[in-house]
Amino acid sequence: MAAYQQTYAPVWGSLGWSALCAALPLLTLFVLLGGLRWKAWKASLVALAAALTVAVVGYRMPPPQAALAGSQGAVFALFPIIWIVLNAIWIYRLTELTGWDGVLRRAFGSLSNDQRIQAVIIAFCFGALLEALAGFGTPVAVSAAMLVTVGLRPAKAAAVALVANTAPVAFGAIAVPITTLGQITGLDAATLGAVVGRQTPVLATVVPLVLVFMVDGRRGLRQTWPVALVAGLAFAGAQFVSANFVGYQIADIVAALAGALAVIAMLRVWQPREELSGAPPVPVMAGGAGESRELDAVMDRRSGRGSAALAFAPYLIVVALFAATTLGPVAAWLKAHAGWSIAWPGLHVLNAAGKPVSTALKVDLANAGTILLIVGVLTALIYRVGPARALRAYGATLVRFRWTIVTVMAVLALAYVMNLSGQTVTLGVVLAAAGGMFALLSPVVGWLGVAVTGSDTSSNSLFGLLQLTAARQTGLSGYLLAAANSSGGVLGKMVSPQNLAIAATVVGMDGREGVLFRRVLGWSLVLLCGMCALVYLQSTPVLGWMVGR
């Protein structure tokens, strides 16, 4: 099949008109999802159709090549993204079926019964630890489910989990986004990590304050700001020190632990004047008839009686297995023997300069989803869930998750069509034309990439080289703009359709992703404006000392 060569101004030879056409799929997605309140899977399929139309008609991409690009994105959505999230939800379902979610609720309540503080501990600190070790939607899936168990309403729990999953994203999955950015740009990854570590800590200081405001409004902020601020400052300080002086790969692990310890220490000497507690929630993934929820032991655990160590067992196993498989000799062995790249048959794309664009699909059998599957099996053994019952639970999870699967596949297919046809590069080039003011817009490029793909790694792969090129054309720091792509990108994750679909499914809001989108869009844009201002000031003498080079 003949190769397709990208062109970035195909519509009447005009970059402006081409950018308007390239923006149509994104505008379609966001208008249908947030404005017309369509279900995410329907909006994603229509947006995918728009992307294919623009690719074929506007960018003159051969229809077979466009279809192959979309199919590669859909397969990537299934493995590893759906594979990861499906197993993460299954683990939670096992804890719910056996009543251990009630013990977990009691355990968090022993630190504080205040839902505002629990939001900081679960969504911000524990969620950051999961992001550090797994990423790809796992923190949102797990922390949203846990927030429901401590009494938050489903919509609020999902929104809090989405907003909390910001500051740690740039260093998620053992800092894969930063490592990828270094490979794409040719810049030193450690230096890039250090610069990102001078941007996202500012965000981390603010996010816990946002979370307590989301849970309880102005009263929550007024009554619990000391513990939220302590958590944010401890997290930010540890992330900065680790990224700049220890190792950027473990920045989130160190920061998450520091934030949690700071909250625990603070609660020993200070408590809010009033406590916001909620009634035990209705389980969001309850099983059907025939499951043994009537047993006295299960009911006892649901009321909070049981071993806290056993309640935390699945999550402790998650941390242990991810640490073992992502650090040290085991990680090196798995990297050498459990992964490979597969060239997508028939897909041949050249960039505007005539150089081949990589279309290889990376397969990693030891990815986070496989590890979570092992954790699920071990959880079933620990909680004495029989094979038949465990399989029924998995099947029920798959059925419950079916429209989310469609959504994620459609969105990733859309992203691959836009990327390989050249639509996303067109949008980036238009923004880069801003010259010296591009520093103000640089985080927006990263935000756009993550909003579409749901991945900071994918956004860095897509726009990293563009950021470096723009830096050289404008005389700005390449390290600053490349880092800004990653730092700005983390704020797009909360509005990406696949993460919205994941959060909605976990809390039982299937088909109501638009509700979550409207809840978090404002926070995403406000925090993005703050990041834009920070990066712009870092490009000037005012805060230029923060970049260094």
Coordinates of C-alpha atoms in Angstrom, one line a residue:
M1 CA 0.0 0.0 0.0
A2 CA 1.4 3.4 -1.0
A3 CA 2.8 5.5 1.8
Y4 CA 0.9 8.7 2.9
Q5 CA 3.0 11.9 3.3
Q6 CA 1.7 14.4 5.8
T7 CA 1.1 18.0 4.9
Y8 CA 0.3 20.6 7.5
A9 CA -1.5 23.2 5.3
P10 CA -3.6 21.1 2.9
V11 CA -6.7 23.2 2.8
W12 CA -6.2 25.8 0.1
G13 CA -2.6 26.0 1.1
S14 CA -3.6 27.9 4.2
L15 CA -2.4 27.0 7.6
G16 CA -5.3 28.9 9.2
W17 CA -8.0 27.2 7.2
S18 CA -6.3 23.8 7.7
A19 CA -6.3 24.5 11.5
L20 CA -10.0 25.2 11.5
C21 CA -10.6 21.9 9.8
A22 CA -8.3 20.1 12.1
A23 CA -10.1 21.5 15.1
L24 CA -13.5 20.1 13.9
P25 CA -13.2 16.7 15.5
L26 CA -12.2 18.2 18.9
L27 CA -15.0 20.8 18.7
T28 CA -17.5 18.1 17.8
L29 CA -16.4 16.0 20.7
F30 CA -16.5 18.7 23.3
V31 CA -19.8 20.3 22.1
L32 CA -21.6 17.0 22.0
L33 CA -20.2 15.9 25.3
G34 CA -20.4 19.1 27.3
G35 CA -22.9 21.2 25.4
L36 CA -25.5 18.8 24.1
R37 CA -24.9 16.3 26.9
W38 CA -24.6 13.2 24.6
K39 CA -23.3 10.0 26.1
A40 CA -19.6 9.7 25.8
W41 CA -19.6 6.7 23.5
K42 CA -22.0 8.3 21.0
A43 CA -20.1 11.6 21.1
S44 CA -16.8 9.8 20.6
L45 CA -18.0 7.8 17.6
V46 CA -19.3 11.0 15.9
A47 CA -16.0 12.8 16.6
L48 CA -14.1 9.8 15.2
A49 CA -16.2 10.0 12.0
A50 CA -15.4 13.7 11.8
A51 CA -11.7 13.0 12.2
L52 CA -11.8 10.4 9.4
T53 CA -13.7 12.8 7.2
V54 CA -11.2 15.6 7.7
A55 CA -8.3 13.2 7.2
V56 CA -9.6 11.8 3.9
V57 CA -11.3 15.0 2.4
G58 CA -9.2 17.8 3.9
Y59 CA -5.8 16.1 4.3
R60 CA -6.1 13.7 1.3
M61 CA -5.2 10.7 3.4
P62 CA -6.1 7.5 1.5
P63 CA -9.1 5.9 3.1
P64 CA -7.3 2.6 3.8
Q65 CA -4.5 4.4 5.6
A66 CA -7.0 6.5 7.6
A67 CA -8.8 3.3 8.6
L68 CA -5.6 1.5 9.5
A69 CA -4.6 4.5 11.7
G70 CA -7.9 4.3 13.5
S71 CA -7.7 0.6 14.0
Q72 CA -4.2 0.9 15.6
G73 CA -5.6 3.4 18.1
A74 CA -8.5 1.1 18.9
V75 CA -6.2 -1.8 19.5
F76 CA -4.0 0.4 21.7
A77 CA -7.1 1.3 23.7
L78 CA -7.8 -2.4 24.4
F79 CA -4.3 -3.2 25.4
P80 CA -3.0 -1.8 27.6
I81 CA -5.6 0.9 28.6
I82 CA -8.8 -1.1 28.9
W83 CA -6.8 -4.1 30.2
I84 CA -5.5 -2.0 33.0
V85 CA -8.8 -0.4 34.1
L86 CA -10.9 -3.5 33.7
N87 CA -8.7 -5.4 36.2
A88 CA -8.5 -2.5 38.6
I89 CA -12.3 -2.3 38.8
W90 CA -12.5 -6.1 39.2
I91 CA -10.2 -5.9 42.2
Y92 CA -12.5 -3.3 43.8
R93 CA -15.6 -5.4 43.0
L94 CA -14.0 -8.4 44.9
T95 CA -13.6 -6.2 48.0
E96 CA -17.2 -5.0 47.6
L97 CA -18.6 -8.5 47.2
T98 CA -16.9 -9.7 50.3
G99 CA -17.6 -6.7 52.5
W100 CA -14.0 -5.6 52.9
D101 CA -14.8 -2.2 51.4
G102 CA -16.6 -1.5 54.7
V103 CA -13.5 -2.3 56.7
L104 CA -11.5 -0.1 54.4
R105 CA -13.9 2.8 55.0
R106 CA -13.5 2.3 58.8
A107 CA -9.7 2.3 58.4
F108 CA -9.7 5.6 56.6
G109 CA -12.2 6.8 59.2
S110 CA -9.7 6.0 61.9
L111 CA -7.4 8.7 60.5
S112 CA -10.3 11.1 60.2
N113 CA -14.0 10.7 59.7
D114 CA -14.0 14.0 57.9
Q115 CA -14.8 13.5 54.2
R116 CA -12.8 16.5 53.2
I117 CA -9.6 15.1 54.8
Q118 CA -10.4 11.7 53.4
A119 CA -10.5 13.2 49.9
V120 CA -7.0 14.6 50.4
I121 CA -5.7 11.3 51.8
I122 CA -7.3 9.0 49.2
A123 CA -7.6 11.0 46.0
F124 CA -4.4 13.1 46.4
C125 CA -1.9 11.0 48.3
F126 CA -2.9 7.4 47.6
G127 CA -4.0 8.3 44.1
A128 CA -0.6 9.8 43.5
L129 CA 1.1 6.6 44.6
L130 CA -1.1 4.6 42.2
E131 CA -0.2 7.1 39.4
A132 CA 3.5 6.7 40.2
L133 CA 3.3 2.9 39.9
A134 CA 0.6 2.3 37.3
G135 CA -1.0 5.4 35.6
F136 CA -3.3 4.9 32.6
G137 CA -6.5 5.6 34.5
T138 CA -5.8 3.3 37.4
P139 CA -5.7 6.1 40.1
V140 CA -9.0 7.5 38.9
A141 CA -10.7 4.1 38.9
V142 CA -9.4 3.0 42.3
S143 CA -9.6 6.3 44.2
A144 CA -13.1 7.2 42.9
A145 CA -14.4 3.8 44.1
M146 CA -12.7 4.3 47.5
L147 CA -14.2 7.8 47.9
V148 CA -17.7 6.3 47.4
T149 CA -17.0 3.8 50.1
V150 CA -16.3 6.6 52.6
G151 CA -19.6 8.3 51.8
L152 CA -19.1 10.8 49.0
R153 CA -21.8 11.0 46.4
P154 CA -20.9 9.3 43.2
A155 CA -20.7 12.4 41.0
K156 CA -18.6 14.3 43.6
A157 CA -16.3 11.3 44.2
A158 CA -15.6 10.9 40.5
A159 CA -15.0 14.7 40.1
V160 CA -12.6 14.8 43.0
A161 CA -10.7 11.8 41.7
L162 CA -10.3 13.4 38.3
V163 CA -9.1 16.7 39.7
A164 CA -6.7 15.1 42.1
N165 CA -5.1 13.1 39.2
T166 CA -3.2 16.1 38.0
A167 CA 0.0 17.0 39.8
P168 CA 1.5 13.5 39.8
V169 CA 0.7 12.7 36.1
A170 CA 3.9 14.1 34.6
F171 CA 5.9 11.7 36.7
G172 CA 3.4 8.8 36.5
A173 CA 4.3 5.2 35.7
I174 CA 7.8 5.7 37.0
A175 CA 8.1 9.0 34.9
V176 CA 7.5 7.4 31.5
P177 CA 6.2 10.7 30.2
I178 CA 9.5 12.4 31.0
T179 CA 11.6 9.6 29.7
T180 CA 9.6 9.6 26.4
L181 CA 9.9 13.4 26.1
G182 CA 13.7 13.0 26.4
Q183 CA 13.8 10.4 23.7
I184 CA 11.5 12.4 21.3
T185 CA 13.4 15.7 21.7
G186 CA 17.0 14.4 22.2
L187 CA 17.2 16.5 25.4
D188 CA 18.5 15.1 28.7
A189 CA 15.6 13.4 30.5
A190 CA 17.0 14.1 34.0
T191 CA 17.2 17.9 33.2
L192 CA 13.7 17.8 31.7
G193 CA 12.5 16.0 34.9
A194 CA 14.2 18.7 37.0
V195 CA 12.4 21.5 35.1
V196 CA 9.0 19.8 35.3
G197 CA 9.9 19.4 39.0
R198 CA 9.9 23.2 39.2
Q199 CA 6.5 23.6 37.7
T200 CA 4.2 20.8 38.9
P201 CA 5.0 21.4 42.6
V202 CA 3.3 24.8 42.3
L203 CA 0.2 22.9 41.1
A204 CA 0.5 20.3 43.8
T205 CA 0.4 23.0 46.5
V206 CA -3.0 24.2 45.2
V207 CA -4.8 20.9 44.3
P208 CA -5.6 19.7 47.9
L209 CA -7.2 23.1 48.6
V210 CA -9.3 22.7 45.5
L211 CA -10.3 19.2 46.6
V212 CA -11.7 20.3 50.0
F213 CA -13.5 23.2 48.3
M214 CA -15.1 20.6 45.9
V215 CA -16.2 18.5 48.8
D216 CA -17.7 21.2 51.0
G217 CA -17.4 24.6 49.4
R218 CA -16.2 27.6 51.2
R219 CA -16.9 26.1 54.6
G220 CA -14.7 23.2 53.7
L221 CA -11.9 25.4 52.6
R222 CA -12.3 27.6 55.7
Q223 CA -12.3 24.7 58.2
T224 CA -9.7 22.3 56.7
W225 CA -7.3 24.5 54.8
P226 CA -4.4 23.8 57.3
V227 CA -4.3 20.1 56.6
A228 CA -4.9 20.6 52.9
L229 CA -2.0 23.1 52.7
V230 CA 0.3 20.9 54.7
A231 CA -0.4 18.0 52.4
G232 CA 0.2 20.2 49.3
L233 CA 3.4 21.7 50.6
A234 CA 4.8 18.3 51.7
F235 CA 4.0 16.7 48.4
A236 CA 5.4 19.7 46.4
G237 CA 8.6 19.9 48.4
A238 CA 9.2 16.1 48.1
Q239 CA 8.5 16.2 44.4
F240 CA 10.8 19.1 43.8
V241 CA 13.7 17.6 45.8
S242 CA 13.3 14.2 44.2
A243 CA 13.0 15.5 40.7
N244 CA 16.0 17.8 41.1
F245 CA 18.4 16.0 43.4
V246 CA 17.5 12.4 43.8
G247 CA 15.8 10.9 40.7
Y248 CA 12.9 12.0 38.6
Q249 CA 11.7 8.4 38.2
I250 CA 10.6 8.1 41.8
A251 CA 9.4 11.7 42.3
D252 CA 5.8 10.7 42.7
I253 CA 6.5 7.8 45.0
V254 CA 8.5 10.0 47.4
A255 CA 5.9 12.9 47.1
A256 CA 2.9 10.6 47.8
L257 CA 4.4 9.1 50.9
A258 CA 5.6 12.6 52.1
G259 CA 2.1 14.0 51.6
A260 CA 0.4 11.1 53.5
L261 CA 2.8 11.3 56.4
A262 CA 2.4 15.0 56.7
V263 CA -1.4 14.6 56.9
I264 CA -1.1 11.9 59.6
A265 CA 1.3 14.1 61.6
M266 CA -0.9 17.1 61.2
L267 CA -4.0 15.3 62.4
R268 CA -2.1 14.3 65.6
V269 CA -1.9 17.9 66.7
W270 CA -4.8 19.5 64.8
Q271 CA -8.4 18.6 63.9
P272 CA -11.1 20.7 62.1
R273 CA -13.6 22.4 64.4
E274 CA -16.5 20.6 62.7
E275 CA -16.5 17.2 61.1
L276 CA -18.2 16.4 57.7
S277 CA -19.1 12.8 57.7
G278 CA -21.6 10.9 55.5
A279 CA -23.8 7.8 55.8
P280 CA -22.4 4.6 54.4
P281 CA -22.9 4.6 50.7
V282 CA -25.0 2.3 48.5
P283 CA -22.5 0.0 46.8
V284 CA -21.9 1.2 43.2
M285 CA -21.1 -2.2 41.7
A286 CA -23.4 -4.4 43.8
G287 CA -23.8 -8.0 42.7
G288 CA -27.0 -9.8 41.8
A289 CA -29.0 -12.5 43.5
G290 CA -27.0 -15.5 44.5
E291 CA -24.1 -13.6 45.8
S292 CA -23.5 -14.1 49.5
R293 CA -24.1 -10.6 50.8
E294 CA -26.6 -12.0 53.3
L295 CA -23.9 -13.8 55.2
D296 CA -23.3 -12.5 58.7
A297 CA -19.5 -12.2 58.1
V298 CA -20.0 -10.0 55.1
M299 CA -22.5 -7.8 56.9
D300 CA -20.1 -7.5 59.9
R301 CA -17.3 -6.4 57.6
R302 CA -19.6 -4.0 55.8
S303 CA -20.3 -2.4 59.1
G304 CA -16.6 -1.9 59.6
R305 CA -15.6 -4.9 61.8
G306 CA -12.6 -6.7 60.5
S307 CA -8.8 -6.6 60.0
A308 CA -7.6 -3.3 58.5
A309 CA -4.5 -5.1 57.2
L310 CA -6.7 -7.5 55.2
A311 CA -8.8 -4.6 53.9
F312 CA -5.7 -2.9 52.6
A313 CA -4.2 -6.1 51.3
P314 CA -5.1 -5.7 47.6
Y315 CA -3.6 -2.2 47.5
L316 CA -0.5 -3.2 49.4
I317 CA 0.0 -6.0 46.9
V318 CA -0.5 -3.5 44.1
V319 CA 2.3 -1.3 45.5
A320 CA 4.6 -4.3 46.2
L321 CA 4.2 -5.8 42.7
F322 CA 4.5 -2.6 40.9
A323 CA 7.6 -1.6 42.9
A324 CA 9.1 -5.1 42.2
T325 CA 8.4 -5.0 38.4
T326 CA 9.3 -1.4 37.7
L327 CA 12.5 -1.0 39.7
G328 CA 15.7 -2.9 39.8
P329 CA 16.8 -6.2 38.1
V330 CA 13.3 -7.6 37.7
A331 CA 12.3 -4.5 35.7
A332 CA 15.4 -4.9 33.5
W333 CA 14.6 -8.5 32.8
L334 CA 11.0 -7.8 32.0
K335 CA 12.0 -5.0 29.7
A336 CA 14.3 -7.3 27.8
H337 CA 12.0 -10.4 27.6
A338 CA 8.4 -9.4 28.0
G339 CA 7.9 -6.6 25.5
W340 CA 8.4 -6.0 21.8
S341 CA 7.2 -3.7 19.0
I342 CA 4.9 -4.7 16.1
A343 CA 4.8 -2.8 12.9
W344 CA 1.2 -2.2 12.0
P345 CA 0.5 -4.0 8.7
G346 CA -0.1 -1.8 5.8
L347 CA 0.2 1.5 7.6
H348 CA 3.0 3.7 6.1
V349 CA 3.2 7.4 7.0
L350 CA 5.9 10.0 6.1
N351 CA 6.1 13.4 7.8
A352 CA 6.3 16.6 5.8
A353 CA 10.0 16.2 5.4
G354 CA 9.6 12.7 3.9
K355 CA 10.9 10.8 6.9
P356 CA 9.0 7.8 8.2
V357 CA 6.7 8.3 11.1
S358 CA 6.8 5.4 13.6
T359 CA 3.6 3.3 13.5
A360 CA 4.9 0.5 15.6
L361 CA 2.6 -0.8 18.4
K362 CA 4.5 -1.6 21.6
V363 CA 3.4 -4.7 23.4
D364 CA 4.3 -5.2 27.0
L365 CA 3.0 -8.5 28.5
A366 CA 4.2 -7.4 32.0
N367 CA 2.2 -4.1 31.9
A368 CA 0.1 -2.7 34.6
G369 CA -3.0 -4.6 33.5
T370 CA -1.3 -8.0 33.8
I371 CA 0.0 -7.1 37.2
L372 CA -3.4 -6.0 38.3
L373 CA -4.9 -9.3 37.1
I374 CA -2.4 -11.1 39.3
V375 CA -3.4 -8.9 42.2
G376 CA -7.0 -9.7 41.5
V377 CA -6.3 -13.5 41.6
L378 CA -4.4 -13.0 44.9
T379 CA -7.2 -10.9 46.3
A380 CA -9.7 -13.7 45.5
L381 CA -7.5 -16.2 47.3
I382 CA -7.0 -14.0 50.3
Y383 CA -10.8 -13.2 50.6
R384 CA -11.7 -16.8 49.8
V385 CA -13.7 -16.0 46.7
G386 CA -14.2 -19.2 44.6
P387 CA -13.2 -19.4 41.0
A388 CA -16.8 -19.4 39.7
R389 CA -17.8 -16.4 41.8
A390 CA -14.6 -14.5 40.8
L391 CA -15.3 -15.2 37.1
R392 CA -18.9 -14.0 37.5
A393 CA -17.7 -10.8 39.1
Y394 CA -15.3 -10.3 36.2
G395 CA -18.0 -10.9 33.7
A396 CA -20.3 -8.5 35.5
T397 CA -17.5 -5.9 35.4
L398 CA -17.0 -6.4 31.7
V399 CA -20.8 -6.0 31.0
R400 CA -20.9 -2.8 33.2
F401 CA -17.8 -1.5 31.4
R402 CA -19.0 -2.1 27.9
W403 CA -19.8 1.4 26.8
T404 CA -16.7 2.7 28.4
I405 CA -14.7 0.3 26.2
V406 CA -16.5 1.7 23.2
T407 CA -15.7 5.2 24.3
V408 CA -12.0 4.6 25.0
M409 CA -11.5 2.7 21.7
A410 CA -13.3 5.5 19.7
V411 CA -11.2 8.3 21.3
L412 CA -7.9 6.6 20.8
A413 CA -8.8 5.8 17.2
L414 CA -9.6 9.5 16.8
A415 CA -6.3 10.5 18.3
Y416 CA -4.3 8.2 16.0
V417 CA -6.2 9.4 12.9
M418 CA -5.5 13.0 13.9
N419 CA -1.9 12.3 14.7
L420 CA -1.0 10.3 11.6
S421 CA -2.9 12.4 9.2
G422 CA -1.2 15.6 10.5
Q423 CA -4.2 17.3 12.0
T424 CA -2.7 17.7 15.5
V425 CA 0.6 19.0 14.1
T426 CA -1.3 21.6 12.2
L427 CA -2.9 22.8 15.4
G428 CA 0.4 22.9 17.2
V429 CA 2.1 24.8 14.4
V430 CA -0.6 27.5 14.5
L431 CA 0.0 27.9 18.2
A432 CA 3.8 28.0 17.7
A433 CA 3.3 31.0 15.3
A434 CA 2.7 33.2 18.3
G435 CA 6.5 33.8 18.5
G436 CA 7.9 34.9 21.9
M437 CA 4.4 34.7 23.4
F438 CA 4.4 31.0 22.6
A439 CA 5.6 30.5 26.2
L440 CA 2.2 31.6 27.3
L441 CA 0.5 29.1 25.0
S442 CA 3.0 26.2 25.3
P443 CA 1.1 24.4 28.1
V444 CA -2.1 24.7 26.1
V445 CA -0.5 22.5 23.4
G446 CA 0.2 19.8 26.1
W447 CA -3.3 20.2 27.5
L448 CA -4.7 19.7 24.0
G449 CA -2.7 16.5 23.5
V450 CA -3.7 15.0 26.8
A451 CA -7.4 16.0 26.4
V452 CA -7.5 14.1 23.2
T453 CA -5.3 11.1 24.0
G454 CA -5.8 10.8 27.7
S455 CA -2.0 10.3 28.1
D456 CA 0.8 12.7 29.0
T457 CA 3.2 10.2 27.4
S458 CA 1.2 10.3 24.1
S459 CA 1.0 14.1 24.3
N460 CA 4.8 14.3 24.8
S461 CA 5.3 12.0 21.9
L462 CA 3.1 14.1 19.7
F463 CA 4.2 17.6 20.5
G464 CA 7.6 17.3 22.2
L465 CA 9.6 17.9 19.0
L466 CA 7.2 20.7 18.0
Q467 CA 7.9 22.5 21.4
L468 CA 11.7 22.2 20.8
T469 CA 11.4 23.5 17.3
A470 CA 9.3 26.5 18.4
A471 CA 11.9 27.2 21.2
R472 CA 14.7 27.3 18.6
Q473 CA 12.7 29.6 16.4
T474 CA 11.7 32.0 19.2
G475 CA 14.9 31.9 21.2
L476 CA 13.2 30.4 24.2
S477 CA 14.6 27.6 26.4
G478 CA 14.0 24.2 24.8
Y479 CA 13.9 22.6 28.2
L480 CA 11.3 25.1 29.4
L481 CA 8.9 24.6 26.5
A482 CA 9.3 20.8 26.4
A483 CA 8.7 20.6 30.1
A484 CA 5.7 22.9 29.8
N485 CA 4.2 20.4 27.3
S486 CA 4.2 17.8 30.1
S487 CA 3.2 20.1 32.9
G488 CA 0.3 21.7 30.9
G489 CA -0.7 18.3 29.7
V490 CA -1.5 17.0 33.2
L491 CA -4.4 19.4 33.4
G492 CA -6.0 18.0 30.3
K493 CA -6.3 14.5 31.8
M494 CA -9.4 15.4 33.9
V495 CA -11.4 16.3 30.7
S496 CA -10.2 13.5 28.4
P497 CA -13.2 11.4 27.4
Q498 CA -11.7 8.1 28.3
N499 CA -10.9 9.2 31.8
L500 CA -14.4 10.7 32.2
A501 CA -15.8 7.4 31.0
I502 CA -13.6 5.4 33.5
A503 CA -14.7 7.6 36.4
A504 CA -18.3 7.5 35.4
T505 CA -18.4 3.7 35.1
V506 CA -16.7 3.1 38.5
V507 CA -19.2 5.2 40.4
G508 CA -22.2 4.0 38.5
M509 CA -22.8 7.0 36.3
D510 CA -22.6 5.2 32.9
G511 CA -23.7 7.4 30.1
R512 CA -23.5 10.6 32.3
E513 CA -19.9 11.6 31.4
G514 CA -21.2 15.0 30.3
V515 CA -22.2 15.8 33.9
L516 CA -18.6 15.1 35.1
F517 CA -17.2 17.0 32.1
R518 CA -19.1 20.1 33.2
R519 CA -18.0 19.7 36.8
V520 CA -14.3 19.5 36.1
L521 CA -13.9 21.7 33.0
G522 CA -13.8 24.9 34.9
W523 CA -11.1 23.6 37.3
S524 CA -9.1 22.3 34.3
L525 CA -9.1 25.7 32.6
V526 CA -8.5 27.8 35.7
L527 CA -5.5 25.6 36.7
L528 CA -4.3 25.7 33.1
C529 CA -4.3 29.5 33.1
G530 CA -2.2 29.4 36.2
M531 CA 0.3 27.0 34.6
C532 CA 0.4 29.2 31.5
A533 CA 1.2 32.3 33.6
L534 CA 4.0 30.3 35.5
V535 CA 5.7 29.1 32.3
Y536 CA 5.5 32.6 30.7
L537 CA 7.1 34.1 33.8
Q538 CA 9.8 31.4 33.7
S539 CA 10.6 32.5 30.2
T540 CA 11.2 36.1 31.4
P541 CA 13.8 37.4 33.9
V542 CA 11.1 37.4 36.6
L543 CA 11.3 33.6 37.1
G544 CA 13.9 32.7 34.6
W545 CA 16.2 31.6 37.4
M546 CA 13.8 28.6 38.0
V547 CA 14.7 27.1 34.6
G548 CA 18.5 27.5 34.8
R549 CA 19.2 26.7 31.1

